[in-house]
Short mmCIF file of C-alpha atoms in Angstrom, two decimals:
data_model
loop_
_atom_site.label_atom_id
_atom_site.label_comp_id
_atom_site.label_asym_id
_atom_site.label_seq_id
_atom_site.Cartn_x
_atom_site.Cartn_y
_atom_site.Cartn_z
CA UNK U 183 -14.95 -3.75 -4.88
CA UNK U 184 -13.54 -1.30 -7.43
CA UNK U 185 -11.16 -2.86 -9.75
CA UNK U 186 -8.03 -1.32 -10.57
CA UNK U 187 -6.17 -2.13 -13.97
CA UNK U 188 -3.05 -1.18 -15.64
CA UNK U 189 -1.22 -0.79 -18.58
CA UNK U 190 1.03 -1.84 -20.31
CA UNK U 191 2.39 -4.85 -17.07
CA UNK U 192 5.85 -4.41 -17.94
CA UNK U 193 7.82 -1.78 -19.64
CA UNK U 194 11.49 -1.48 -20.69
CA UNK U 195 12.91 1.90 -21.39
CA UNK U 196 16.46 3.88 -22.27
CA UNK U 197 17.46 6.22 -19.75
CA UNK U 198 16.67 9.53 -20.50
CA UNK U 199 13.39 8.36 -22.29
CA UNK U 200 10.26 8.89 -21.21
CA UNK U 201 7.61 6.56 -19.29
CA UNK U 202 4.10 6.59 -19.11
CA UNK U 203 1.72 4.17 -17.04
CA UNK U 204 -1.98 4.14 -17.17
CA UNK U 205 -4.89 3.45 -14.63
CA UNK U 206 -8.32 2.75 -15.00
CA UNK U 207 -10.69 2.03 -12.26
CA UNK U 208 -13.81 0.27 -12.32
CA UNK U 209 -16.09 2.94 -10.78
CA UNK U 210 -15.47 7.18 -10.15
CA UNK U 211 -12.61 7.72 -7.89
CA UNK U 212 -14.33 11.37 -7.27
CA UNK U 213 -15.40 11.17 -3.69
CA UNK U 214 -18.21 12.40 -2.11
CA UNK U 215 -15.64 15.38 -0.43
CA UNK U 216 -14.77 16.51 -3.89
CA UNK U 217 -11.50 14.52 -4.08
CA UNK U 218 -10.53 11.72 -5.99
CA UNK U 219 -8.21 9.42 -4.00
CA UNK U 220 -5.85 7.82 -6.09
CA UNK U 221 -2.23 7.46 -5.60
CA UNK U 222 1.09 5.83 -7.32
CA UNK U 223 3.09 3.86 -5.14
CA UNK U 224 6.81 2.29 -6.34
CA UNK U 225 8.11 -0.82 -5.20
CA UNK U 226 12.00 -0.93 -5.42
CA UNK U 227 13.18 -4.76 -5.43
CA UNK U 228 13.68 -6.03 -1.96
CA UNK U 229 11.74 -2.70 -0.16
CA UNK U 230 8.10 -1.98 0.73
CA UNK U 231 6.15 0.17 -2.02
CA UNK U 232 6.65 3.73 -1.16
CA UNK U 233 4.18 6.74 -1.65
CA UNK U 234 4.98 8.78 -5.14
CA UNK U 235 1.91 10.72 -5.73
CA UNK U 236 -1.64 11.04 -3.79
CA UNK U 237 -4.67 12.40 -4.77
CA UNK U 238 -3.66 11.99 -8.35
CA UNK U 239 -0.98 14.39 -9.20
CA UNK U 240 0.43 15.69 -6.04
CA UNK U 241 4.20 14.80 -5.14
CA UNK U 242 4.98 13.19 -1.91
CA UNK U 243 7.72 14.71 -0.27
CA UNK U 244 10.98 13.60 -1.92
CA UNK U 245 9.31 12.81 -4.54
CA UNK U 246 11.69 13.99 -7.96
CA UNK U 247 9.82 16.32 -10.62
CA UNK U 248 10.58 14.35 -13.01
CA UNK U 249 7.33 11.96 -11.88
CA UNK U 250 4.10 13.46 -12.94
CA UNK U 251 0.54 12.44 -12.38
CA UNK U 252 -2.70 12.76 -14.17
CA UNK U 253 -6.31 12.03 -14.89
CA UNK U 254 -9.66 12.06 -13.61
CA UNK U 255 -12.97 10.07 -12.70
CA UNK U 256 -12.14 6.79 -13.71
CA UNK U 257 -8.93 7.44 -16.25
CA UNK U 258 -5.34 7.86 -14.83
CA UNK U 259 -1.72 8.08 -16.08
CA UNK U 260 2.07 8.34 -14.29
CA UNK U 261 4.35 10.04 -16.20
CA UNK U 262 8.18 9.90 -15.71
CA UNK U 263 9.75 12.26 -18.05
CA UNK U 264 12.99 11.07 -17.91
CA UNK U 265 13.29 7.49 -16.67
CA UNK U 266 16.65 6.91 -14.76
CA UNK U 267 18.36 3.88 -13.57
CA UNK U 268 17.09 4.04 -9.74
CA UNK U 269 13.03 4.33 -11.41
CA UNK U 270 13.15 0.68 -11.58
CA UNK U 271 11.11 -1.39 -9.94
CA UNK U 272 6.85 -2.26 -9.23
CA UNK U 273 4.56 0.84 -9.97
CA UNK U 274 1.29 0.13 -8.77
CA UNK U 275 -1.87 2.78 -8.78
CA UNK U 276 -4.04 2.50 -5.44
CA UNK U 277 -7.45 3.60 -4.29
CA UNK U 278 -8.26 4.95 -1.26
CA UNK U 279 -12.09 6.31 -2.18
CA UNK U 280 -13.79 3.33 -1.11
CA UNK U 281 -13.69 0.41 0.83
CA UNK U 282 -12.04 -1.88 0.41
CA UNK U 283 -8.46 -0.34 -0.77
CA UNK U 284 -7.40 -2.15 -3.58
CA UNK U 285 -4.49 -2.08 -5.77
CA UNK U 286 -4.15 -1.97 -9.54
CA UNK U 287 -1.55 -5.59 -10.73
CA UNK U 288 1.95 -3.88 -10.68
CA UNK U 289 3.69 -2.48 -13.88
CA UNK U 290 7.16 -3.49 -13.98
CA UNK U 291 9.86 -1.25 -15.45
CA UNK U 292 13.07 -2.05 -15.93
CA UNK U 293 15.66 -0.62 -17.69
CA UNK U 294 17.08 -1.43 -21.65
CA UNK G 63 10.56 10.92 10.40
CA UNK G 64 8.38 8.05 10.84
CA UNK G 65 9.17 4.89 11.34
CA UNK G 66 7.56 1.26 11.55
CA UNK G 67 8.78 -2.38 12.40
CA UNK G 68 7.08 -5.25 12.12
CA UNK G 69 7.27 -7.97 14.51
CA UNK G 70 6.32 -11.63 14.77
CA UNK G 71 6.67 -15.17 13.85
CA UNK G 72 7.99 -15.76 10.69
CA UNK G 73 6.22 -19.59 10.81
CA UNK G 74 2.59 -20.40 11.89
CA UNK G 75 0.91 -23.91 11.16
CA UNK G 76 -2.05 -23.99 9.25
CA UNK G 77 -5.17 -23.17 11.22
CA UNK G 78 -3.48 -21.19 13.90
CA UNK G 79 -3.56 -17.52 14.73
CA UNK G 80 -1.34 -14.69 13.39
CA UNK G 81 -0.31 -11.94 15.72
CA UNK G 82 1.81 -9.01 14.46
CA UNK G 83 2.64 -5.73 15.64
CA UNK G 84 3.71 -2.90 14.41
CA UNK G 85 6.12 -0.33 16.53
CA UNK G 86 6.14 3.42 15.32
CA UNK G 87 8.96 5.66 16.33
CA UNK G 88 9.02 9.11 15.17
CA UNK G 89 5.40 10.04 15.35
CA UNK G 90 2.35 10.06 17.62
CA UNK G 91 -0.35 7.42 16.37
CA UNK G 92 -2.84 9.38 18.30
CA UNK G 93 -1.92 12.33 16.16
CA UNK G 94 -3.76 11.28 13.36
CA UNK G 95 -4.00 9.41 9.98
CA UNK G 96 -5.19 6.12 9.46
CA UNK G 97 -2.90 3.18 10.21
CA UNK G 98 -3.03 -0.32 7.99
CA UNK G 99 -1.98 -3.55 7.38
CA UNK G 100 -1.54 -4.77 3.78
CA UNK G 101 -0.07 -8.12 2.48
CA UNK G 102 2.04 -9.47 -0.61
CA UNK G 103 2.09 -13.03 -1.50
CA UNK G 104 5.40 -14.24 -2.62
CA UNK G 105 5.66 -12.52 -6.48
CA UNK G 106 2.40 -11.43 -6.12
CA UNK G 107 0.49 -7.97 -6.02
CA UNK G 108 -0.48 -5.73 -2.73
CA UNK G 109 -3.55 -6.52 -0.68
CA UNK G 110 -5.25 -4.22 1.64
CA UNK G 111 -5.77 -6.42 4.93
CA UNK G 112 -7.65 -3.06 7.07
CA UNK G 113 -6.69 0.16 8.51
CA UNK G 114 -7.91 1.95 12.20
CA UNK G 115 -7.63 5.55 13.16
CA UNK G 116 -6.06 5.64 16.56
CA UNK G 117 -10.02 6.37 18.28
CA UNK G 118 -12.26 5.29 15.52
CA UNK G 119 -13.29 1.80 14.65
CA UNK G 120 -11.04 -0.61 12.27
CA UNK G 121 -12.17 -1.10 8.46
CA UNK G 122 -11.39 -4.57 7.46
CA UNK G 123 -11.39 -6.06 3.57
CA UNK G 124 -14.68 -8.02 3.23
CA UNK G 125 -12.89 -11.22 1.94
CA UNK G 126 -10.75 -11.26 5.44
CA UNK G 127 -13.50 -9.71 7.48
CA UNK G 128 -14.52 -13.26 9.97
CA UNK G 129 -10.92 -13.77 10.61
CA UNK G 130 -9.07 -10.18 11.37
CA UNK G 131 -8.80 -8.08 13.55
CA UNK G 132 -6.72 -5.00 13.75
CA UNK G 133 -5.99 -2.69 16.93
CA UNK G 134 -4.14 -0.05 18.88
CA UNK G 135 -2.36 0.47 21.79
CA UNK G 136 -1.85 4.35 22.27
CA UNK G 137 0.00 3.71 25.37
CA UNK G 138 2.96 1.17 23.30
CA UNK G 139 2.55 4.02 20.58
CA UNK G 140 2.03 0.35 18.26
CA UNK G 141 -0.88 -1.14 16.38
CA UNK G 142 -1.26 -4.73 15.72
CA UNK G 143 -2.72 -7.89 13.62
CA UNK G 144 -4.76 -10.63 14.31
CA UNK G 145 -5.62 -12.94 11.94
CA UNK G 146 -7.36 -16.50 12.59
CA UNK G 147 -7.74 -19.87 10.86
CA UNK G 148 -4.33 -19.38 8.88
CA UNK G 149 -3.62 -21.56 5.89
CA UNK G 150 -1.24 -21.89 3.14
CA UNK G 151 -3.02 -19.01 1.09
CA UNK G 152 -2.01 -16.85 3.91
CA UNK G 153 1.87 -16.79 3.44
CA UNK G 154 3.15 -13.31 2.37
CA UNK G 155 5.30 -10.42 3.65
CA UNK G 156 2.82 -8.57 5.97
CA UNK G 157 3.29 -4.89 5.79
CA UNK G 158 2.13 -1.72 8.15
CA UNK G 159 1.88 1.43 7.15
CA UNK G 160 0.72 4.77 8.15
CA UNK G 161 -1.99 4.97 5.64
CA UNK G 162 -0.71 5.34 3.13
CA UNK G 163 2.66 7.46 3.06
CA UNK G 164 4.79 5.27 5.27
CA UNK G 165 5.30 1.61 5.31
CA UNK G 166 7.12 -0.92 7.66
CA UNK G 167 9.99 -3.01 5.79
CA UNK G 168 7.63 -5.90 5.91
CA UNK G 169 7.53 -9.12 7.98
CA UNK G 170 7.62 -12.76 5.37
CA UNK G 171 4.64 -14.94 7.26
CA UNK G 172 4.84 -18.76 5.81
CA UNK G 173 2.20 -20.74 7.17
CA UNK G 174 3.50 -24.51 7.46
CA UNK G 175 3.14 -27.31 8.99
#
């Protein structure tokens, strides 16, 4: 299985400051098609995780431009570049390259 | 816009079978994507249970693999869960999804006696 781990597991930050979260995967994300499936999923408390960004750095639909993602091969990061009060929650990096899907542990943000 | 509900038991005794479905309103499953089931222990991280494309065959996580089994009914425009041998380890809020943009609000499974 390809192991997914993040840093730092929690983070507090000011509003109006900016975030960053990084990913780093056991193996190459870069699939065989030419693209690397990894996304950023948010977990609000109380709700299901919902889709931020796929295939590293594209927005889902909704999705504020204030959330940015990078990286490549094995190396990823979410940016937020200016964290607001509703940001709070679970951020958790997935891949979807192989099977199985697995999950990096969950950074938790909340705010100062 | 799509949209999923879970339904089931919220207790099952310990070696019994889990069965879950998953309703989805607002889209075709047989239009595409893939659709999953993935699992959160209580404080815990996410788990990816297995996922089936609405005419292909299911992929299952290894470490579940002799006791799932995941499947679809076009017709009910629903997809469902089946998992075996249940035991404490098992408890969790079972989520579907359409893989991977849309989740269900999640269904809390405690396995009990």
């Amino acid at each position: 299985d390809i192991v997914m781990t993040q840093t730092p597991l929690s983070l507090s930050v000011t509003p109006g400051q900016p975030a960053s979260i990084s990913c780093k995967s056991s193996q190459s994300l870069l699939h065989s098609d030419g693209k690397t499936y990894l996304y950023w999923l948010l977990q609000k408390p109380g709700q299901p995780p919902q889709l931020l960004i796929y295939e590293v750095s594209t927005r889902f639909s909704g999705v504020p431009d204030r959330f940015s993602g990078s990286g490549s091969g094995t190396d990823f990061t979410l940016k937020i570049s200016r964290v607001e009060a509703e940001d709070v929650g679970v951020y958790y990096c997935m891949q979807s390259t192989q099977l199985p899907r697995t999950f990096g542990p969950g950074t938790k943000v909340d705010i100062k | 816009q799509v949209q999923l509900q879970e339904s089931g038991p919220g207790l099952v005794k310990p070696s019994e079978t889990l069965s879950l479905t998953c309703s989805v309103s607002g889209y075709s499953i047989s239009s595409g994507y893939r659709w999953g089931w993935i699992r959160q222990p209580p404080g815990m991280g996410l788990e990816w249970i297995g996922s089936i494309f609405y005419s292909g065959s299911p992929f299952y996580n290894p470490s579940l693999m002799s006791r799932v089994t995941i499947s679809v009914d076009t017709s009910k425009n629903q997809f469902s869960l089946r998992l075996t041998s249940m035991t404490a380890a098992d408890t969790a809020v079972y989520y579907c999804a359409r893989w991977p943009d849309s989740w269900g609000p999640g269904s809390l499974v405690t396995v009990s006696s």
